CSV table of C-alpha atoms and ligand atoms in Angstrom, one decimal:
chain,number,residue,atom,x,y,z
A,1,MET,CA,0.0,0.0,0.0
A,2,TRP,CA,2.9,2.4,0.8
A,3,ARG,CA,3.8,2.7,-2.9
A,4,GLU,CA,0.1,3.1,-3.9
A,5,VAL,CA,-0.4,5.9,-1.4
A,6,ASP,CA,2.7,7.7,-2.6
A,7,ALA,CA,1.5,7.4,-6.2
A,8,TYR,CA,-1.9,8.8,-5.1
A,9,PHE,CA,-0.3,11.8,-3.3
A,10,ALA,CA,2.1,12.5,-6.1
A,11,GLY,CA,-0.8,12.2,-8.6
A,12,GLU,CA,-2.8,14.8,-6.7
A,13,LEU,CA,-0.2,17.2,-5.5
A,14,VAL,CA,3.1,16.7,-7.3
A,15,PRO,CA,2.9,17.2,-11.1
A,16,GLU,CA,6.1,16.3,-12.9
A,17,ASP,CA,7.0,17.8,-16.2
A,18,GLU,CA,8.8,15.7,-18.8
A,19,ALA,CA,12.2,16.9,-17.5
A,20,LEU,CA,11.5,15.6,-14.0
A,21,VAL,CA,10.1,12.3,-15.3
A,22,LEU,CA,13.2,11.8,-17.5
A,23,ALA,CA,15.5,12.7,-14.6
A,24,ARG,CA,13.8,10.2,-12.3
A,25,GLU,CA,13.8,7.6,-15.0
A,26,SER,CA,17.5,8.0,-15.7
A,27,GLY,CA,18.2,6.9,-12.1
A,28,PRO,CA,18.8,3.3,-13.2
A,29,ARG,CA,21.6,4.5,-15.5
A,30,THR,CA,23.6,5.8,-12.5
A,31,THR,CA,25.9,3.8,-10.3
A,32,MET,CA,23.1,3.7,-7.7
A,33,PRO,CA,19.7,2.8,-9.2
A,34,LYS,CA,16.7,3.6,-7.1
A,35,ALA,CA,18.5,5.9,-4.7
A,36,GLU,CA,16.8,9.1,-5.9
A,37,VAL,CA,14.1,10.7,-3.7
A,38,ALA,CA,10.5,9.9,-4.5
A,39,PRO,CA,8.5,12.7,-6.3
A,40,ASN,CA,6.6,13.7,-3.1
A,41,GLN,CA,10.0,13.8,-1.3
A,42,GLY,CA,11.5,16.0,-4.0
A,43,LYS,CA,8.6,18.4,-3.6
A,44,LEU,CA,9.1,18.3,0.2
A,45,LEU,CA,12.7,19.4,-0.3
A,46,ALA,CA,11.6,22.1,-2.6
A,47,LEU,CA,9.0,23.4,-0.2
A,48,LEU,CA,11.4,23.3,2.8
A,49,CYS,CA,13.9,25.2,0.7
A,50,GLN,CA,11.4,27.8,-0.2
A,51,MET,CA,10.0,28.0,3.4
A,52,SER,CA,13.6,28.6,4.6
A,53,GLY,CA,14.0,31.4,2.1
A,54,ALA,CA,17.3,30.0,0.9
A,55,LYS,CA,18.6,31.2,-2.4
A,56,ARG,CA,21.8,29.2,-2.2
A,57,VAL,CA,21.7,25.4,-1.9
A,58,LEU,CA,24.4,22.8,-1.3
A,59,GLU,CA,23.7,19.2,-2.1
A,60,PHE,CA,25.9,16.2,-1.2
A,61,GLY,CA,25.2,13.4,-3.7
A,62,THR,CA,23.9,14.3,-7.1
A,63,LEU,CA,23.4,11.0,-8.9
A,64,ALA,CA,21.0,11.7,-11.9
A,65,GLY,CA,20.1,15.1,-10.5
A,66,TYR,CA,16.5,14.4,-9.7
A,67,SER,CA,16.5,16.2,-6.3
A,68,THR,CA,18.8,18.8,-7.8
A,69,VAL,CA,16.1,19.8,-10.4
A,70,TRP,CA,13.6,20.1,-7.6
A,71,LEU,CA,16.0,22.3,-5.5
A,72,ALA,CA,17.1,24.4,-8.5
A,73,ARG,CA,13.6,25.2,-9.4
A,74,ALA,CA,12.8,26.0,-5.8
A,75,VAL,CA,15.5,28.7,-5.6
A,76,GLY,CA,14.4,30.3,-8.8
A,77,ALA,CA,16.3,32.0,-11.6
A,78,ASP,CA,18.3,34.2,-9.2
A,79,GLY,CA,19.3,31.2,-7.0
A,80,GLN,CA,22.3,29.0,-7.0
A,81,VAL,CA,22.8,25.3,-6.4
A,82,THR,CA,26.1,23.5,-5.9
A,83,THR,CA,25.9,19.7,-6.0
A,84,LEU,CA,28.7,17.3,-5.3
A,85,GLU,CA,29.0,14.0,-7.1
A,86,LEU,CA,31.7,11.4,-6.9
A,87,GLU,CA,31.2,9.7,-10.3
A,88,GLU,CA,31.7,11.5,-13.6
A,89,GLN,CA,29.3,9.0,-15.2
A,90,ASN,CA,26.5,10.2,-12.8
A,91,ALA,CA,27.5,13.9,-13.2
A,92,ALA,CA,27.2,13.6,-17.0
A,93,ILE,CA,23.7,12.2,-16.7
A,94,ALA,CA,22.8,14.9,-14.1
A,95,ARG,CA,24.1,17.7,-16.4
A,96,ALA,CA,21.9,16.5,-19.2
A,97,ASN,CA,18.9,16.4,-16.9
A,98,LEU,CA,19.6,19.9,-15.5
A,99,GLU,CA,19.9,21.2,-19.1
A,100,ARG,CA,16.6,19.6,-20.1
A,101,ALA,CA,14.9,21.1,-16.9
A,102,GLY,CA,16.1,24.6,-17.8
A,103,VAL,CA,18.2,25.1,-14.7
A,104,ALA,CA,21.7,24.2,-15.8
A,105,ASP,CA,22.7,27.9,-15.6
A,106,ARG,CA,22.0,28.0,-11.8
A,107,VAL,CA,23.6,24.6,-10.9
A,108,GLU,CA,27.2,23.7,-10.6
A,109,VAL,CA,28.0,20.0,-10.5
A,110,ARG,CA,31.4,19.4,-8.9
A,111,VAL,CA,32.9,16.0,-9.5
A,112,GLY,CA,35.1,14.2,-7.0
A,113,SER,CA,34.8,13.1,-3.4
A,114,ALA,CA,32.2,15.2,-1.8
A,115,ALA,CA,34.5,15.7,1.3
A,116,ASP,CA,37.3,17.1,-1.0
A,117,SER,CA,34.8,19.3,-2.9
A,118,ALA,CA,33.4,20.6,0.3
A,119,ARG,CA,36.9,21.3,1.7
A,120,ARG,CA,37.6,23.3,-1.5
A,121,LEU,CA,34.4,25.3,-1.0
A,122,ILE,CA,35.5,26.1,2.6
A,123,GLU,CA,39.0,27.1,1.5
A,124,ASP,CA,37.6,29.4,-1.2
A,125,ALA,CA,35.5,31.1,1.5
A,126,THR,CA,32.3,30.4,-0.5
A,127,GLU,CA,29.3,32.5,0.4
A,128,PRO,CA,27.2,30.5,2.9
A,129,TYR,CA,24.4,28.3,1.8
A,130,GLY,CA,20.9,28.6,3.3
A,131,PHE,CA,19.8,25.0,2.6
A,132,VAL,CA,21.9,21.8,2.6
A,133,PHE,CA,20.8,18.4,1.5
A,134,ILE,CA,23.1,15.6,2.6
A,135,ASP,CA,22.3,12.5,0.5
A,136,ALA,CA,25.7,10.9,-0.5
A,137,ASP,CA,27.6,7.9,1.0
A,138,LYS,CA,26.1,7.4,4.5
A,139,PRO,CA,29.4,6.5,6.4
A,140,SER,CA,30.5,10.1,5.6
A,141,ASN,CA,27.5,11.8,7.1
A,142,PRO,CA,29.5,13.2,10.1
A,143,THR,CA,32.1,14.6,7.7
A,144,TYR,CA,29.4,16.2,5.6
A,145,LEU,CA,27.7,17.8,8.5
A,146,LYS,CA,31.0,19.2,9.8
A,147,ALA,CA,31.6,20.7,6.3
A,148,ALA,CA,28.0,22.0,6.1
A,149,LEU,CA,28.6,23.9,9.4
A,150,GLU,CA,31.5,25.7,7.8
A,151,LEU,CA,29.3,26.5,4.8
A,152,THR,CA,26.1,27.7,6.4
A,153,HIS,CA,24.8,30.7,8.5
A,154,PRO,CA,22.4,31.0,11.4
A,155,GLY,CA,19.0,30.2,10.0
A,156,SER,CA,20.3,27.7,7.5
A,157,VAL,CA,18.4,24.4,7.1
A,158,ILE,CA,20.1,21.1,6.7
A,159,VAL,CA,18.3,17.9,5.7
A,160,ILE,CA,19.8,14.5,5.9
A,161,ASP,CA,18.3,11.6,3.9
A,162,ASN,CA,18.1,7.9,4.7
A,163,VAL,CA,18.4,7.9,8.5
A,164,VAL,CA,16.2,4.9,9.2
A,165,ARG,CA,17.2,2.1,6.8
A,166,ASN,CA,14.4,-0.3,7.6
A,167,GLY,CA,14.8,0.4,11.3
A,168,ALA,CA,18.5,-0.7,11.4
A,169,VAL,CA,19.3,2.7,12.8
A,170,VAL,CA,18.4,1.6,16.3
A,171,ASP,CA,21.1,-1.1,16.4
A,172,ALA,CA,23.9,0.5,18.3
A,173,ASP,CA,26.2,-2.5,17.6
A,174,SER,CA,25.5,-2.5,13.9
A,175,SER,CA,28.5,-3.5,11.7
A,176,ASP,CA,26.9,-1.6,8.9
A,177,ALA,CA,29.1,1.6,8.3
A,178,ARG,CA,26.0,3.3,6.8
A,179,VAL,CA,24.1,2.8,10.1
A,180,GLN,CA,27.0,4.0,12.2
A,181,GLY,CA,27.3,7.0,9.9
A,182,VAL,CA,23.7,7.9,10.8
A,183,ARG,CA,24.1,7.2,14.5
A,184,THR,CA,27.3,9.3,14.7
A,185,VAL,CA,25.9,12.2,12.9
A,186,LEU,CA,22.7,12.2,15.1
A,187,ALA,CA,24.9,12.2,18.2
A,188,ASP,CA,27.0,15.1,16.7
A,189,ILE,CA,23.9,17.1,16.0
A,190,ALA,CA,22.6,16.5,19.6
A,191,ARG,CA,25.8,17.7,21.1
A,192,ASP,CA,26.1,20.8,18.9
A,193,GLU,CA,24.5,23.8,20.7
A,194,ARG,CA,24.1,25.6,17.3
A,195,LEU,CA,21.6,23.0,16.1
A,196,GLU,CA,17.9,22.2,16.6
A,197,ALA,CA,16.8,19.0,15.0
A,198,THR,CA,14.3,16.2,14.7
A,199,ALA,CA,14.1,13.0,12.7
A,200,LEU,CA,11.0,11.6,10.9
A,201,GLN,CA,10.4,8.1,9.7
A,202,THR,CA,8.8,7.8,6.3
A,203,VAL,CA,7.1,4.9,4.4
A,204,GLY,CA,6.4,5.0,0.7
A,205,ALA,CA,8.1,4.4,-2.6
A,206,LYS,CA,11.4,4.3,-0.9
A,207,GLY,CA,10.4,1.7,1.6
A,208,TRP,CA,10.8,2.4,5.4
A,209,ASP,CA,13.2,5.3,5.7
A,210,GLY,CA,13.3,8.9,6.9
A,211,PHE,CA,14.9,12.3,7.1
A,212,THR,CA,16.6,14.4,9.8
A,213,LEU,CA,15.7,18.0,9.7
A,214,ILE,CA,18.1,20.5,11.2
A,215,ARG,CA,17.9,24.3,11.8
A,216,ARG,CA,21.1,26.1,12.6
A,217,THR,CA,20.2,28.7,15.2
A,218,ARG,CA,23.6,30.4,15.5
B,301,DHB,C1,20.6,4.4,-0.7
B,301,DHB,C2,21.1,5.7,-0.8
B,301,DHB,C3,20.1,6.7,-0.8
B,301,DHB,O1,20.5,8.0,-0.8
B,301,DHB,C4,18.8,6.4,-0.8
B,301,DHB,O2,17.9,7.5,-0.8
B,301,DHB,C5,18.3,5.1,-0.8
B,301,DHB,C6,19.3,4.1,-0.8
B,301,DHB,C7,21.6,3.3,-0.6
B,301,DHB,O3,22.8,3.6,-0.3
B,301,DHB,O4,21.3,2.2,-0.9
B,302,MG,MG1,18.9,9.3,-0.3
């Protein structure tokens, strides 16, 4: 039923134009088929981004650029998205999708390890981002959060994808580095006095998973 309900919600509330459909359908050509957010989740990211008032977005993990299209459209023509992708193969697919969606001019796809790319942004004293979506390799979540805190300002919103993993997140002794990447980043968030956060479980087209939502207060 989860998938059916997602399809119903998306059908009612989340119209996709051809560019979004093609971006989503190009997921299987990337190195990580089926990892892209669901349509109603893409719209959630866009709405959160707009509610935060962010005009500059940083994304860890591009893949085919499906969420990137949502975020780039959310910031509008005067906005800017920087998206970090490890694999050139994925970046090429994403660039074509961003072009087709009419947002290529406001998106920079940086290829290489996201940790390295983020470090370069920090070294270059890049203007802070108002919205960050962390959705790359899960073991590196703590590294990406640390980088995000060097690249945001008070009021910035940070969203982390895939924090439930079919419930595996509650296993403190998990040998899965992705689970430990989530557990460590949640502990880091809890300890950081600049951050207010919650986490939500979701069911739907992506199975049983969830998001962490963070607001940087100072
Ligand atoms: C995986 C990664 C994702 O970002 C996602 O949304 C779903 C699955 C994965 O690593 O399998
Ligand atoms: Mg994800």
